[in-house]
Amino acid sequence: MCGITGWIDWTRDLTQDSISLIKMTETLALRGPDASGTWISSHCALGHRRLSVIDPENGAQPMIRRSGDDTYVVVYNGELYNALELRKELEDRGRTFTTHCDTEVLLVAYMEWGKACVERFNGIFAFAIWDVTEQEMFLARDRLGVKPLFISFADGLFIFGSEPKAILAHPAVKAEVGAEGLAEIFIIGPARTPGQGVYKDITELLPGQCMTVTRSGVRKTKYWSLETIPHEEDVEATAEHVRELLKDTTERQLVSDVPVGTLLSGGLDSSALTALAVSYYEQTGQGNVNTYSVDYRDNDKHFKAHAFQPNSDAPWIERMVSHLDTIHHPIQFDTPELVGALRDATLARDLPGMADVDASLLLFCREIKKGATVAISGEAADEIFGGYPWFHREEALSANTFPWSLASSMRADLLAPDVASWIKPIDYINDRYAQAIAEVPHLDGESETVRKMRKMSYLNITRFMPTLLDRKDRMSMAAGLEVRVPFCDHRLVQYVWNIPWEIKTAGDREKGILRRALRGVLPEDVLTRKKSPYPKTHNPNYLAAVKGLVLDILNDPSSPLLPLINVSKIRELAESDSAKSNIPWFGQLMSGPQLFAYLYQVNTWLKEYGVSVK
């Protein structure tokens, strides 16, 4: 994985502005700690930071290839999991290669098939290719949006970057937010509406979208989206199909020239991927798999089961480590470390995020990086297979809003009255929800129940899953760690999308079809374990610490957050016992303590980035 950036300006000679390109590229140094490269011409500048995973000795970027009189230059962030098949097909068509890296495969695929190349890729990617002869840039993002690609049209310039920080480093772009940006932060956040960059001049290329930039303008094209078709296989055939797809994509994603590990929580998803990795390592003679888990000091003393987190992970991790004979690395953090990482997590996202859920993942990835460069994660299984509690609760199914964000009125009440009047938070979230629902592709004749479950699945795949993928990308790449997500293989997502709900819940269980697919892969007790999300701290010291941070903000007249919030209400909340509530403020994990941590992150973001509200 890497960081990419660059810009096009048709009005001036960019070879005189290499300093700006270097500054933009260096903002992405954490994403690519192994190498840096730039390429600049009259109207196009490209920058790249590299994390070496495949063919470390070669594959430097920007990569240049020539064919006759034509020259092509690429900057690329991602991995192609079908690179070997593509390479063979291209060689059969007369193409030659000088490296073993997938960057060259991607570039040669574009030279052979043009813009249609993206339809052949199986992987996670964001890239930009400059055609020197045609004076045209082609950009694309993977189907599920695992890899980010932000864009900006500022003062006639076209600018792009893996993260907003790269675009903000260009002198033409300012850190400004308007009503929409504030609404994203205060009523949608830490989620983000697809395509929304929050900053005024920054948007995002959508998952499954590509674009062409020429002198005459910009053209975007959707090359992939979920297709709704009848599902004709029975339960057993469906389970077999899921198992084969999951096995294939996991084995593809274990290929690497650098050390690989798996994230192991003892839950269904991470245990499945770890078991498949162990089986693959045994077949290929690669030895024992390294596994990594995260927990918090004294969580065993303070953990209290509730609907969203029914049990702790520790005993289940031990169960799987013993069963699979992995080389396990338990990692533990204490409250001061978690609080201290809130700022770093904000800088990694360029926005306030999932508070300590982000911060702990950043710390976790830094520790994993000491022993591995690539990690396999079970992200996205719950969105795809219907594992979250809101898939199974009528009040959430009928809420007529995003089910992970049911506290909209409470959140709106925390805004300063004039800000609330300006951004109209409830209208904003209602409009965004209506926009999402209007996109859902239904089959003719679907029953009301089927339509309801398809709608819930679509919301999770296109609105909630990107939040977690953003988190995984930014926190892992800020540690120079590549995290791969096999459940986001587009073939698997497309197939499971059309599985009827009664088959998805086979055995009258959440993710029932996945459990059935994993029979013989996992022990029975792990197969039947109730879902438990990514662990968070239950230490009361954390709540006290983040409340203290917020009270410090409230007591500092210079805090940039103050004009945007209802200070008296937040002070009242910070001084009340309701802050201990386990009712989620956002998603499954963000309740009272995370609300305070989020407000701290908003203030940190406003201050560190010098954000202007206009």
XYZ file of C-alpha atoms in Angstrom:
614
model
C 0.000 0.000 0.000
C 1.094 3.523 -0.652
C 0.155 7.184 -0.811
C -0.508 8.979 -4.075
C -1.046 12.612 -4.975
C -0.734 15.067 -7.847
C -2.423 17.756 -9.863
C -3.120 19.098 -13.324
C -2.912 22.731 -14.366
C -3.438 23.571 -18.043
C -2.512 27.238 -17.620
C 1.107 27.148 -16.438
C 4.383 25.229 -16.507
C 4.410 22.972 -13.452
C 8.103 22.187 -13.773
C 8.624 25.481 -11.926
C 6.592 24.235 -8.932
C 8.336 21.064 -7.793
C 8.432 22.310 -4.180
C 4.628 22.081 -3.869
C 4.707 18.534 -5.258
C 7.344 17.475 -2.757
C 5.360 18.977 0.132
C 2.171 17.215 -0.967
C 3.972 13.905 -1.353
C 5.690 14.137 2.034
C 2.350 14.529 3.836
C 1.806 10.861 2.936
C 5.141 9.626 4.317
C 3.501 7.439 6.973
C 1.513 5.626 4.276
C 4.705 4.847 2.392
C 7.740 4.780 4.684
C 9.974 2.813 2.311
C 10.467 5.169 -0.653
C 9.419 8.451 -2.233
C 9.120 9.477 -5.871
C 7.861 12.390 -7.966
C 7.358 13.060 -11.673
C 6.585 16.443 -13.155
C 5.846 17.803 -16.618
C 4.440 20.995 -18.060
C 0.857 20.376 -16.968
C 0.891 17.274 -14.751
C 2.649 16.550 -11.458
C 2.574 13.155 -9.712
C 3.836 12.105 -6.278
C 4.123 8.728 -4.570
C 5.150 7.272 -1.213
C 5.805 3.526 -1.208
C 5.201 0.729 1.276
C 7.032 -2.213 -0.325
C 5.039 -5.467 -0.258
C 5.503 -7.209 -3.625
C 8.887 -7.156 -5.398
C 10.519 -4.676 -2.969
C 13.612 -4.328 -5.155
C 11.602 -3.018 -8.105
C 8.278 -1.322 -8.607
C 9.389 2.229 -7.802
C 6.790 4.896 -8.571
C 5.811 6.989 -10.395
C 6.283 4.196 -12.936
C 6.817 5.075 -16.600
C 6.153 2.781 -19.545
C 6.478 3.520 -23.250
C 4.802 1.870 -26.199
C 5.931 3.193 -29.557
C 5.563 6.966 -29.419
C 3.201 6.830 -26.415
C 4.272 7.345 -22.781
C 2.251 6.491 -19.679
C 2.967 7.374 -16.039
C 1.153 5.801 -13.073
C 0.882 6.369 -9.322
C -0.954 3.553 -7.590
C -2.088 2.615 -4.083
C -3.339 -0.899 -3.563
C -2.957 -4.567 -4.421
C -4.186 -6.601 -7.381
C -5.030 -10.079 -6.148
C -5.323 -11.459 -9.678
C -2.067 -9.918 -10.895
C -0.564 -13.292 -11.878
C -3.537 -14.206 -14.080
C -3.566 -10.762 -15.678
C 0.154 -10.879 -16.302
C -0.112 -14.234 -18.080
C -2.996 -13.014 -20.216
C -1.077 -9.871 -21.151
C 2.045 -11.869 -21.972
C -0.070 -14.106 -24.201
C -1.117 -10.929 -26.000
C 2.505 -9.951 -26.598
C 3.129 -7.619 -23.663
C 6.428 -7.813 -21.773
C 7.357 -7.045 -18.172
C 10.512 -5.889 -16.416
C 9.363 -6.363 -12.781
C 7.258 -8.765 -10.725
C 5.123 -6.061 -9.095
C 1.421 -5.522 -9.653
C 1.993 -1.819 -10.427
C 3.440 -2.788 -13.783
C 0.585 -5.245 -14.385
C -1.939 -2.485 -13.741
C -0.198 -0.027 -16.043
C 0.269 -2.530 -18.862
C -3.381 -3.582 -18.479
C -4.365 0.038 -19.092
C -2.082 0.211 -22.122
C -3.725 -2.952 -23.497
C -7.394 -2.465 -22.626
C -7.708 1.232 -21.889
C -10.283 2.377 -19.361
C -12.000 -1.031 -19.454
C -9.017 -2.474 -17.556
C -10.716 -1.738 -14.218
C -13.416 -4.297 -14.975
C -10.735 -7.004 -14.989
C -9.125 -6.097 -11.666
C -9.689 -8.083 -8.482
C -8.210 -6.050 -5.688
C -8.199 -2.874 -3.688
C -6.859 0.175 -5.458
C -6.802 3.864 -6.189
C -4.619 5.046 -9.049
C -3.969 7.814 -11.552
C -2.474 7.270 -15.021
C -1.214 10.173 -17.132
C -1.196 9.640 -20.884
C 1.564 11.980 -22.061
C 0.617 11.800 -25.732
C -3.113 12.399 -25.251
C -2.595 14.822 -22.324
C -5.256 12.913 -20.404
C -5.463 11.543 -16.879
C -7.444 8.431 -15.908
C -8.253 7.764 -12.242
C -10.127 4.879 -10.631
C -11.087 3.489 -7.252
C -11.843 -0.116 -6.280
C -15.409 -1.407 -6.241
C -15.993 -1.281 -2.475
C -13.866 1.787 -1.760
C -11.306 0.005 0.412
C -8.630 2.408 -0.816
C -9.355 6.156 -0.640
C -9.102 8.757 -3.384
C -9.925 12.402 -2.637
C -10.205 15.019 -5.370
C -10.501 18.789 -5.665
C -11.290 21.326 -8.340
C -9.793 24.540 -7.060
C -9.242 27.698 -9.119
C -9.283 25.725 -12.355
C -6.887 23.071 -11.017
C -7.564 19.371 -10.642
C -5.876 17.946 -7.529
C -6.014 14.466 -6.006
C -4.605 12.590 -3.031
C -4.941 9.443 -0.953
C -5.850 11.653 1.999
C -7.174 15.194 2.350
C -3.870 16.302 3.914
C -2.123 15.914 0.557
C -4.646 18.182 -1.164
C -4.580 20.679 1.700
C -0.808 20.950 1.220
C -1.408 22.523 -2.193
C -1.368 26.326 -1.882
C -4.661 26.671 -3.793
C -6.735 24.683 -1.255
C -7.792 26.042 2.132
C -9.109 24.167 5.164
C -12.628 25.575 5.035
C -15.983 24.007 5.879
C -19.489 25.233 5.224
C -22.952 24.153 6.353
C -22.707 20.753 4.653
C -19.317 20.029 6.179
C -20.526 20.901 9.679
C -23.628 18.760 9.190
C -21.379 15.861 8.193
C -19.337 16.332 11.369
C -22.129 16.875 13.859
C -25.053 14.775 12.611
C -23.579 12.182 10.203
C -20.107 11.780 11.746
C -18.045 9.816 12.324
C -19.660 8.352 9.202
C -19.414 10.313 5.986
C -21.829 10.595 3.067
C -20.304 8.884 0.000
C -18.425 11.441 -2.073
C -18.383 14.025 0.732
C -14.943 15.321 1.624
C -16.270 17.576 4.461
C -13.828 20.343 3.447
C -15.439 22.835 1.055
C -13.177 22.207 -1.933
C -12.634 18.470 -1.434
C -14.817 15.585 -2.571
C -14.163 11.883 -2.998
C -14.257 9.594 -5.985
C -16.980 7.058 -5.221
C -16.334 3.334 -4.853
C -16.607 1.601 -8.218
C -16.113 4.882 -10.044
C -13.500 6.097 -12.527
C -12.914 9.471 -14.104
C -11.098 11.096 -16.997
C -9.547 14.569 -16.839
C -8.742 16.428 -20.069
C -8.486 20.053 -21.189
C -12.172 19.972 -22.041
C -13.255 18.907 -18.555
C -13.909 15.980 -16.233
C -16.051 12.922 -16.886
C -16.984 10.387 -14.200
C -18.241 6.878 -14.916
C -19.637 4.203 -12.604
C -18.023 0.934 -13.704
C -19.448 -1.280 -10.915
C -22.404 -1.365 -8.565
C -24.387 -4.053 -6.770
C -26.545 -6.000 -9.189
C -29.836 -7.449 -7.960
C -30.640 -10.846 -9.475
C -32.659 -13.870 -8.281
C -30.764 -16.333 -6.060
C -31.418 -19.885 -7.201
C -29.184 -22.063 -4.979
C -30.425 -23.867 -1.863
C -28.907 -23.518 1.596
C -26.230 -26.170 1.197
C -25.167 -25.040 -2.266
C -25.063 -21.448 -1.020
C -22.900 -22.397 1.978
C -20.502 -24.258 -0.312
C -20.322 -21.282 -2.682
C -19.588 -18.874 0.197
C -16.881 -21.183 1.558
C -15.130 -21.486 -1.802
C -15.237 -17.739 -2.450
C -13.925 -16.940 1.025
C -11.149 -19.542 0.748
C -10.098 -18.231 -2.665
C -9.998 -14.574 -1.705
C -8.192 -15.257 1.583
C -5.488 -17.293 -0.132
C -5.041 -14.600 -2.785
C -4.592 -11.994 -0.074
C -1.982 -14.001 1.816
C 0.491 -13.580 -1.060
C 3.284 -11.223 -0.015
C 7.046 -10.795 -0.106
C 7.016 -9.377 3.442
C 5.775 -10.774 6.815
C 2.001 -11.316 7.161
C -0.162 -11.742 10.278
C -3.856 -11.926 11.107
C -5.963 -9.901 13.518
C -7.627 -12.389 15.887
C -10.466 -11.517 18.268
C -11.810 -15.033 18.731
C -15.003 -14.049 16.904
C -16.449 -15.788 13.886
C -14.941 -13.557 11.201
C -11.346 -13.208 12.378
C -11.234 -16.847 13.491
C -12.408 -17.969 10.044
C -9.725 -15.981 8.212
C -7.049 -17.153 10.636
C -8.107 -20.789 10.218
C -7.987 -20.437 6.435
C -4.568 -18.783 6.691
C -3.252 -21.617 8.868
C -4.529 -24.186 6.379
C -2.891 -22.319 3.482
C 0.414 -21.987 5.345
C 0.374 -25.714 6.076
C -0.238 -26.504 2.400
C 2.540 -24.184 1.229
C 5.039 -25.022 3.974
C 5.244 -21.502 5.376
C 5.222 -22.444 9.066
C 3.039 -21.023 11.808
C 0.788 -18.008 11.355
C 1.385 -14.937 13.522
C -1.783 -13.622 15.161
C -2.432 -10.361 17.005
C -5.107 -9.313 19.498
C -5.869 -6.114 21.379
C -7.245 -5.507 24.866
C -7.109 -2.909 27.627
C -5.635 -2.979 31.077
C -8.161 -3.964 33.756
C -10.905 -4.669 31.189
C -11.429 -8.023 32.887
C -12.330 -6.147 36.080
C -14.632 -3.566 34.496
C -16.304 -5.435 31.625
C -20.098 -5.644 31.856
C -22.005 -7.544 29.204
C -24.760 -5.749 27.310
C -26.727 -6.190 24.100
C -24.032 -4.803 21.836
C -21.087 -6.521 23.545
C -22.307 -9.805 25.104
C -18.935 -11.248 26.138
C -15.242 -10.478 26.283
C -12.773 -11.764 23.709
C -9.923 -13.049 25.860
C -11.119 -16.643 26.486
C -12.064 -17.056 22.831
C -8.702 -15.809 21.609
C -6.984 -18.387 23.818
C -9.342 -21.029 22.421
C -8.407 -20.275 18.809
C -4.681 -19.837 19.453
C -4.614 -23.247 21.126
C -6.755 -24.832 18.393
C -4.715 -23.430 15.483
C -1.272 -23.373 17.121
C -0.535 -19.824 16.009
C 2.301 -17.618 17.214
C 0.198 -15.181 19.185
C 0.996 -11.596 20.166
C -1.434 -10.201 22.757
C -1.260 -6.403 22.850
C -2.666 -4.337 25.702
C -3.064 -0.610 26.274
C -3.794 1.512 29.310
C -6.017 4.583 29.553
C -3.259 7.233 29.271
C -2.027 5.703 25.992
C -5.563 5.609 24.602
C -6.279 9.216 25.534
C -2.902 10.331 24.205
C -3.567 8.739 20.813
C -6.823 10.649 20.196
C -4.888 13.528 18.638
C -2.798 11.255 16.412
C -5.938 9.467 15.242
C -7.491 12.801 14.256
C -4.391 13.734 12.260
C -4.409 10.316 10.583
C -7.995 10.811 9.379
C -7.719 14.575 8.762
C -11.104 14.635 10.492
C -12.626 13.676 13.829
C -13.339 9.946 13.775
C -14.417 7.046 15.951
C -12.651 8.438 19.022
C -10.931 5.739 21.092
C -12.007 3.080 18.585
C -9.745 4.848 16.078
C -7.045 5.603 18.634
C -6.794 2.027 19.858
C -6.600 0.702 16.303
C -3.779 3.139 15.543
C -1.864 1.961 18.604
C -2.627 -1.666 17.714
C -1.331 -1.227 14.162
C 1.867 0.388 15.408
C 2.540 -2.684 17.542
C 1.710 -5.124 14.726
C 4.059 -3.213 12.425
C 6.973 -4.251 14.661
C 6.541 -7.828 13.432
C 4.562 -7.653 10.190
C 4.016 -5.402 7.190
C 0.717 -6.980 6.087
C -2.236 -8.026 8.253
C -5.495 -9.821 7.419
C -8.669 -8.439 9.036
C -12.293 -9.622 9.247
C -13.701 -6.160 8.496
C -17.044 -5.960 6.613
C -18.469 -9.433 7.340
C -21.237 -7.989 9.512
C -22.369 -5.516 6.860
C -22.372 -8.155 4.135
C -23.881 -11.084 6.043
C -26.204 -9.126 8.346
C -24.482 -9.565 11.683
C -25.236 -6.301 13.478
C -28.026 -6.149 16.062
C -29.905 -3.569 13.977
C -30.511 -6.197 11.281
C -32.559 -8.135 13.821
C -34.505 -5.475 15.756
C -37.812 -4.183 14.508
C -37.320 -0.727 16.024
C -34.118 -0.321 13.986
C -35.626 -1.810 10.823
C -38.536 0.616 11.065
C -36.633 3.648 12.316
C -36.691 5.466 8.958
C -33.151 6.654 9.532
C -29.641 5.200 9.671
C -29.914 2.448 12.311
C -26.445 3.121 13.730
C -27.362 6.741 14.386
C -30.663 6.747 16.254
C -29.759 9.637 18.582
C -30.108 12.417 15.997
C -32.319 14.645 18.145
C -29.927 14.429 21.064
C -26.997 15.237 18.795
C -28.816 18.192 17.250
C -29.541 19.555 20.729
C -25.802 19.726 21.441
C -25.320 22.368 18.737
C -25.362 26.102 19.301
C -28.844 27.354 18.301
C -27.559 29.588 15.493
C -25.441 26.745 14.078
C -28.398 24.369 14.233
C -30.539 26.930 12.374
C -27.850 27.261 9.717
C -27.013 23.614 9.037
C -30.513 22.179 9.807
C -29.111 18.872 11.113
C -32.346 16.868 11.199
C -33.285 17.917 7.671
C -29.764 17.076 6.552
C -29.718 13.538 7.911
C -33.250 12.930 6.619
C -32.195 14.043 3.141
C -29.098 11.841 3.209
C -31.167 8.861 4.342
C -33.728 9.446 1.590
C -30.892 9.689 -0.944
C -29.532 6.329 0.203
C -32.907 4.592 0.138
C -33.622 5.863 -3.370
C -30.502 4.056 -4.620
C -31.493 0.565 -3.435
C -31.825 -1.830 -6.398
C -34.908 -4.023 -5.846
C -36.366 -6.894 -7.826
C -39.898 -6.587 -9.148
C -42.414 -8.307 -6.927
C -40.347 -8.350 -3.732
C -42.383 -8.660 -0.548
C -42.302 -5.896 2.023
C -40.097 -8.017 4.295
C -37.622 -8.716 1.504
C -37.535 -5.042 0.555
C -36.913 -4.070 4.173
C -33.980 -6.448 4.554
C -32.480 -5.500 1.192
C -32.713 -1.856 2.201
C -30.933 -2.586 5.489
C -28.197 -4.518 3.689
C -27.694 -1.724 1.183
C -27.421 0.918 3.901
C -24.790 -1.129 5.691
C -22.698 -1.874 2.602
C -22.783 1.639 1.141
C -23.040 3.857 4.229
C -21.757 2.098 7.360
C -19.066 -0.146 5.907
C -17.173 2.828 4.382
C -16.844 4.315 7.870
C -15.016 1.226 9.084
C -12.970 0.929 5.904
C -11.920 4.583 6.280
C -10.912 3.853 9.844
C -8.989 0.729 8.904
C -7.163 2.426 6.030
C -6.182 5.621 7.860
C -5.140 4.039 11.160
C -3.207 1.167 9.567
C -1.500 3.297 6.948
C -0.540 5.876 9.581
C 1.502 3.013 11.054
C 2.916 1.901 7.686
C 0.903 -1.327 7.909
C -1.087 -2.789 5.034
C -4.369 -4.325 6.214
C -6.214 -6.566 3.771
C -9.941 -7.286 4.045
C -10.967 -10.560 2.333
C -14.671 -10.092 3.082
C -14.573 -7.074 0.726
C -13.821 -9.204 -2.330
C -16.375 -7.874 -4.825
C -17.302 -11.384 -5.994
C -18.227 -12.376 -2.442
C -20.110 -9.144 -1.761
C -22.078 -9.418 -5.011
C -22.976 -13.051 -4.348
C -24.047 -12.555 -0.734
C -26.034 -9.424 -1.657
C -28.565 -11.628 -3.450
C -28.831 -14.413 -0.855
C -32.395 -14.305 0.548
C -32.662 -13.287 4.185
C -34.068 -16.658 5.247
C -30.901 -18.309 3.883
C -28.560 -15.656 5.301
C -30.070 -16.435 8.715
C -29.999 -20.220 8.244
C -30.424 -21.985 11.560
C -32.262 -18.910 12.859
C -28.949 -17.205 13.640
C -27.337 -13.941 12.584
C -24.831 -14.692 9.806
C -26.267 -18.210 9.739
C -25.116 -18.967 6.207
C -21.550 -17.959 7.049
C -21.620 -20.188 10.113
C -22.823 -23.070 7.955
C -20.150 -22.343 5.352
C -17.477 -22.592 8.051
C -18.494 -25.995 9.386
C -15.352 -28.082 9.569
C -13.220 -24.948 9.427
C -13.923 -23.746 12.988
C -14.745 -25.524 16.261
C -18.456 -25.742 17.008
C -18.352 -23.463 20.047
C -16.629 -20.717 18.047
C -19.133 -21.207 15.219
C -22.005 -20.510 17.605
C -20.436 -17.667 19.605
C -22.575 -14.522 19.760
C -21.205 -11.524 17.899
C -18.960 -9.221 19.895
C -17.546 -6.085 18.235
C -14.034 -4.670 18.201
C -13.128 -4.317 21.886
C -13.207 -0.990 23.672
C -12.052 -0.005 27.131
C -14.511 -0.284 30.008
C -12.190 1.359 32.504
C -13.969 4.227 34.330
C -10.680 6.108 34.254
C -11.176 6.584 30.521
C -14.554 8.250 30.998
C -13.065 10.511 33.667
C -10.154 11.410 31.393
C -12.205 12.346 28.327
C -14.728 14.267 30.430
C -11.776 16.190 31.785
C -10.598 16.967 28.255
C -14.016 18.326 27.319
C -14.306 20.406 30.479
C -10.884 21.905 29.719
C -12.187 22.876 26.281
C -15.328 24.407 27.774
C -13.245 26.397 30.236
C -10.910 27.799 27.568
C -12.491 30.797 25.790
C -10.147 30.340 22.831
C -11.380 26.816 22.030
C -12.575 26.791 18.388
C -15.313 24.298 19.285
C -17.200 26.683 21.586
C -19.032 28.786 18.960
C -20.420 25.599 17.401
C -21.880 23.849 20.453
C -24.423 24.356 23.195
C -21.897 24.813 25.988
C -24.376 24.604 28.868
C -25.918 21.341 27.623
C -22.570 19.682 27.106
C -21.353 20.870 30.502
C -24.524 19.457 32.053
C -23.988 16.154 30.254
C -20.359 15.983 31.373
C -21.392 16.488 34.976
C -24.239 13.955 34.939
C -24.340 10.182 35.397
C -25.944 9.722 31.980
C -22.455 9.849 30.504
C -22.014 6.255 31.702
C -24.837 5.007 29.502
C -24.237 1.962 27.322
C -26.839 3.130 24.797
C -24.809 3.710 21.643
C -24.413 7.306 20.522
C -23.106 5.972 17.219
C -22.857 2.382 16.059
C -22.243 -0.343 18.625
C -19.224 1.055 20.416
C -19.670 4.801 20.755
C -21.636 5.729 23.872
C -21.103 8.394 26.541
C -17.296 8.262 26.825
C -16.895 8.235 23.062
C -19.122 11.304 22.685
C -16.727 13.290 24.854
C -13.721 11.887 23.017
C -15.338 12.822 19.699
C -15.917 16.400 20.837
C -12.270 16.549 21.859
C -11.319 15.317 18.388
C -13.524 17.965 16.733
C -11.802 20.689 18.735
C -8.389 19.208 17.946
C -9.216 19.115 14.241
C -10.458 22.701 14.166
C -7.329 23.904 15.967
C -4.635 21.764 14.306
C -5.903 22.330 10.760
C -6.825 25.987 11.276
C -10.287 25.220 9.921
C -12.339 28.237 8.847
C -16.123 27.964 9.083
C -17.761 29.854 6.218
